[in-house]
Coordinates of C-alpha atoms in Angstrom, one line a residue:
M722 CA 53.7 99.3 91.5
R723 CA 56.6 96.6 93.0
I724 CA 59.6 97.6 94.8
T725 CA 62.5 95.3 95.6
V726 CA 65.5 96.6 98.2
F727 CA 68.3 95.3 98.1
N728 CA 70.7 95.2 101.3
G729 CA 73.7 94.7 100.6
S730 CA 75.0 96.0 104.3
P731 CA 77.2 92.8 105.5
R732 CA 74.7 94.4 109.5
G733 CA 72.1 93.2 107.7
R734 CA 69.0 94.6 110.1
K735 CA 70.7 95.9 112.5
S736 CA 72.5 98.3 110.0
N737 CA 72.3 101.7 109.3
T738 CA 71.0 100.8 105.2
H739 CA 68.4 99.2 107.0
V740 CA 66.8 102.9 108.8
M741 CA 67.0 104.4 106.4
V742 CA 65.6 100.9 103.8
E743 CA 63.2 101.3 107.0
E744 CA 62.1 105.0 106.5
F745 CA 61.7 104.7 103.0
S746 CA 59.6 101.3 102.6
Q747 CA 56.8 103.1 105.0
G748 CA 56.5 106.2 103.1
A749 CA 56.3 104.1 99.3
R750 CA 53.6 101.8 101.7
E751 CA 51.9 104.5 102.6
A752 CA 51.9 106.0 98.0
G753 CA 50.7 102.7 97.6
A754 CA 53.5 100.4 96.7
E755 CA 54.6 96.3 97.9
V756 CA 57.9 96.7 98.4
E757 CA 59.9 94.1 99.9
E758 CA 63.9 94.5 101.6
I759 CA 66.2 91.6 100.9
F760 CA 69.4 91.1 102.9
L761 CA 71.8 89.6 101.1
V762 CA 74.1 88.9 103.8
E763 CA 71.2 86.0 104.0
K764 CA 71.4 85.2 101.0
D765 CA 73.8 82.3 99.4
I766 CA 75.5 84.1 95.7
K767 CA 78.6 82.9 95.8
H768 CA 81.2 85.7 92.8
C769 CA 80.8 85.2 88.9
R770 CA 82.8 82.7 88.1
G771 CA 83.6 85.0 84.3
C772 CA 83.1 82.1 82.4
F773 CA 80.7 83.7 80.7
T774 CA 77.5 80.8 80.3
C775 CA 75.7 82.2 80.8
W776 CA 75.8 84.2 77.4
I777 CA 76.9 81.6 75.1
K778 CA 75.7 79.0 76.7
T779 CA 72.6 78.8 79.0
P780 CA 71.9 83.1 78.2
G781 CA 70.3 84.9 80.4
I782 CA 70.9 81.9 83.4
C783 CA 74.5 81.2 85.4
V784 CA 75.7 78.2 85.6
T785 CA 76.3 78.7 89.5
R786 CA 73.4 77.0 90.9
D787 CA 72.9 79.7 94.3
D788 CA 70.3 82.3 95.7
M789 CA 71.0 84.2 92.5
G790 CA 68.6 82.2 90.5
D791 CA 66.1 83.5 92.3
L792 CA 66.9 87.3 93.2
L793 CA 67.9 87.8 89.8
A794 CA 64.6 86.8 89.2
R795 CA 62.4 89.4 92.1
F796 CA 65.5 91.9 90.0
L797 CA 63.6 91.3 86.5
A798 CA 59.5 91.3 87.6
S799 CA 59.6 95.0 90.2
D800 CA 59.2 97.7 88.9
I801 CA 62.0 99.4 91.5
V802 CA 64.4 98.3 92.2
V803 CA 66.3 99.4 95.6
L804 CA 70.4 99.1 95.6
A805 CA 70.8 99.7 99.2
T806 CA 74.7 100.0 100.7
P807 CA 77.2 100.1 102.7
L808 CA 79.6 103.0 101.4
Y809 CA 82.6 101.0 101.6
I810 CA 86.2 102.0 100.3
F811 CA 83.9 105.1 98.7
S812 CA 81.8 101.8 97.0
V813 CA 79.4 99.3 97.2
S814 CA 79.7 96.6 99.8
G815 CA 81.8 93.2 99.2
I816 CA 78.2 91.8 99.5
M817 CA 76.9 93.6 97.4
K818 CA 79.8 93.7 95.0
D819 CA 78.8 90.2 94.3
F820 CA 75.4 90.8 93.3
L821 CA 76.1 93.3 90.4
D822 CA 78.5 90.4 89.2
R823 CA 76.2 88.1 89.2
L824 CA 73.3 90.4 87.4
L825 CA 75.6 89.7 84.4
P826 CA 73.6 87.2 82.8
I827 CA 71.0 90.3 81.9
A828 CA 72.9 91.5 79.4
D829 CA 74.1 90.4 76.6
P830 CA 77.7 89.9 74.8
R831 CA 77.4 91.6 72.4
L832 CA 79.2 95.5 72.1
V833 CA 77.5 98.4 71.0
E834 CA 78.5 102.2 70.7
G835 CA 75.5 104.2 73.5
E836 CA 75.0 108.1 72.0
D837 CA 77.9 109.7 74.2
G838 CA 80.1 107.7 72.5
E839 CA 80.7 105.0 75.0
C840 CA 80.9 101.2 75.2
R841 CA 78.7 99.1 75.8
H842 CA 76.4 96.2 76.3
H843 CA 72.7 96.5 76.3
S844 CA 70.2 94.6 78.9
R845 CA 68.9 90.7 76.6
F846 CA 64.7 92.0 78.3
E847 CA 63.3 94.6 76.7
K848 CA 61.8 95.6 81.0
M849 CA 63.9 96.5 83.1
P850 CA 63.6 98.6 87.2
K851 CA 64.4 101.9 87.4
L852 CA 66.6 102.2 89.7
V853 CA 66.8 103.7 93.1
V854 CA 70.5 103.8 95.7
I855 CA 70.3 104.4 99.3
S856 CA 73.9 104.6 100.9
N857 CA 75.7 105.7 103.5
S858 CA 78.4 106.8 105.0
G859 CA 80.6 106.8 108.5
F860 CA 82.2 110.2 107.3
P861 CA 81.1 113.7 107.1
G862 CA 80.5 115.4 103.9
Q863 CA 78.5 114.1 100.5
H864 CA 81.6 114.2 98.8
N865 CA 82.2 111.0 99.8
F866 CA 79.7 110.0 97.6
E867 CA 81.2 110.3 94.0
A868 CA 83.1 107.6 93.1
L869 CA 79.4 105.1 93.8
K870 CA 77.3 107.6 91.8
V871 CA 79.3 106.5 88.7
L872 CA 79.4 103.1 89.5
V873 CA 75.8 103.5 89.9
E874 CA 74.7 105.7 86.6
K875 CA 77.3 103.1 84.3
L876 CA 75.4 100.3 85.7
A877 CA 72.4 102.4 84.4
R878 CA 73.2 102.7 81.0
T879 CA 74.6 99.7 80.9
S880 CA 71.5 97.8 81.5
D881 CA 69.3 99.8 79.7
T882 CA 67.5 101.1 83.0
E883 CA 68.1 104.8 84.5
V884 CA 68.5 106.3 88.0
I885 CA 65.4 107.6 89.1
A886 CA 66.7 108.8 93.3
G887 CA 69.5 109.3 94.9
I888 CA 69.8 109.4 98.8
Y889 CA 73.7 109.4 100.7
R890 CA 73.9 110.0 103.7
D891 CA 77.0 111.3 105.2
G892 CA 77.7 110.7 108.7
G893 CA 75.8 107.4 108.7
E894 CA 76.8 107.1 112.4
I895 CA 74.7 109.1 114.4
L896 CA 71.3 107.4 112.7
R897 CA 71.0 104.9 116.5
E898 CA 72.3 107.6 117.9
S899 CA 69.6 107.8 121.2
H900 CA 71.0 111.1 123.3
L901 CA 68.0 112.1 123.6
L902 CA 69.0 115.5 122.1
L903 CA 69.2 114.8 118.9
Q904 CA 65.5 112.7 118.7
P905 CA 64.6 116.0 117.0
L906 CA 67.0 115.7 114.4
L907 CA 67.0 112.5 114.2
W908 CA 62.6 112.2 113.4
R909 CA 62.6 115.4 110.3
Y910 CA 65.3 113.3 108.8
K911 CA 63.9 109.8 109.1
G912 CA 59.9 111.9 107.6
L913 CA 62.2 112.8 104.6
L914 CA 63.5 109.1 104.4
R915 CA 59.5 108.6 104.3
K916 CA 58.2 111.6 101.7
A917 CA 61.3 110.2 99.5
G918 CA 58.8 106.7 99.3
R919 CA 55.9 108.2 99.0
E920 CA 57.8 110.2 95.7
V921 CA 59.6 107.9 94.4
A922 CA 56.6 105.1 94.4
G923 CA 53.4 108.0 93.4
S924 CA 56.2 109.2 90.5
L925 CA 59.5 108.0 90.0
R926 CA 61.4 111.3 90.6
L927 CA 62.3 112.4 93.7
S928 CA 61.5 116.2 93.9
Q929 CA 64.6 118.7 94.2
G930 CA 63.4 120.1 96.3
T931 CA 63.2 116.6 98.9
A932 CA 66.7 115.3 97.8
S933 CA 68.9 118.8 98.2
A934 CA 67.2 118.5 102.1
L935 CA 68.0 114.7 102.7
E936 CA 72.3 115.6 101.9
K937 CA 72.2 118.8 104.8
P938 CA 74.2 117.4 107.2
I939 CA 71.5 116.1 110.5
I940 CA 74.4 117.8 112.9
P941 CA 77.5 119.5 111.5
A942 CA 80.3 118.0 110.3
E943 CA 82.8 119.1 113.5
Q944 CA 80.3 117.8 116.3
Y945 CA 79.7 114.9 113.9
M946 CA 83.9 114.2 114.1
R947 CA 84.3 114.9 117.6
G948 CA 81.5 112.4 119.0
A949 CA 82.5 109.9 116.5
N950 CA 86.5 110.8 118.1
E951 CA 85.2 110.9 121.4
T952 CA 83.7 107.3 121.4
F953 CA 86.5 105.3 119.9
N954 CA 89.1 106.4 122.3
K955 CA 86.4 106.1 125.2
I956 CA 86.9 102.1 123.6
L957 CA 90.2 102.1 122.4
A958 CA 91.5 103.1 126.6
R959 CA 88.4 100.9 127.4
M960 CA 90.5 98.0 124.8
K961 CA 93.8 98.3 126.8
A962 CA 92.5 98.6 129.9
Q963 CA 91.2 94.5 129.7

């Protein structure tokens, strides 16, 4: 079982997204999977030109020469691909959006109509990795991920694959908190992330119990908002005093 994580956080190895990925990956490795995390911020990924060369002149191959050739090969060689991203404007980060745009060579240009009546492309490749989404938001509330969930489901359908698990952490800034009283709560949540990794690697599914537990707030929304505002007020006051 080969799992490749594409981490789209601009903060890379210092991100809340990476905190989640580390725990999930540990669990997946415990279940026997080979896991690699790739930090997109460390790669040269140019914008898609919209030239359709990868559809017409060089089918399946992008005309732009950067790191996407290697990343696309790693994507296709995976059994599971994890799209890991912070929530930016209720969607993926800019880096992740560039990465997703540059997956265009996967698609066959001809249009087909799905059973649901939705127009889409098919993949030009017989084997496609299954998808997992890991995301976190600075806002409290699972409703913040509604648009992202629609995006990845549509991406899966047009790529002839499926989203087998979604892990969405609202109130994500708490993941790096060092307050002693919060540590038991964070340890429990990280344990759930490892359990999720074991389940996905072992059965290609996330159990309903684990999925529900992962969506529960780590602390109440009111407490999270109060703490966030207090922190920003202190920072702004310090900046004003300089």
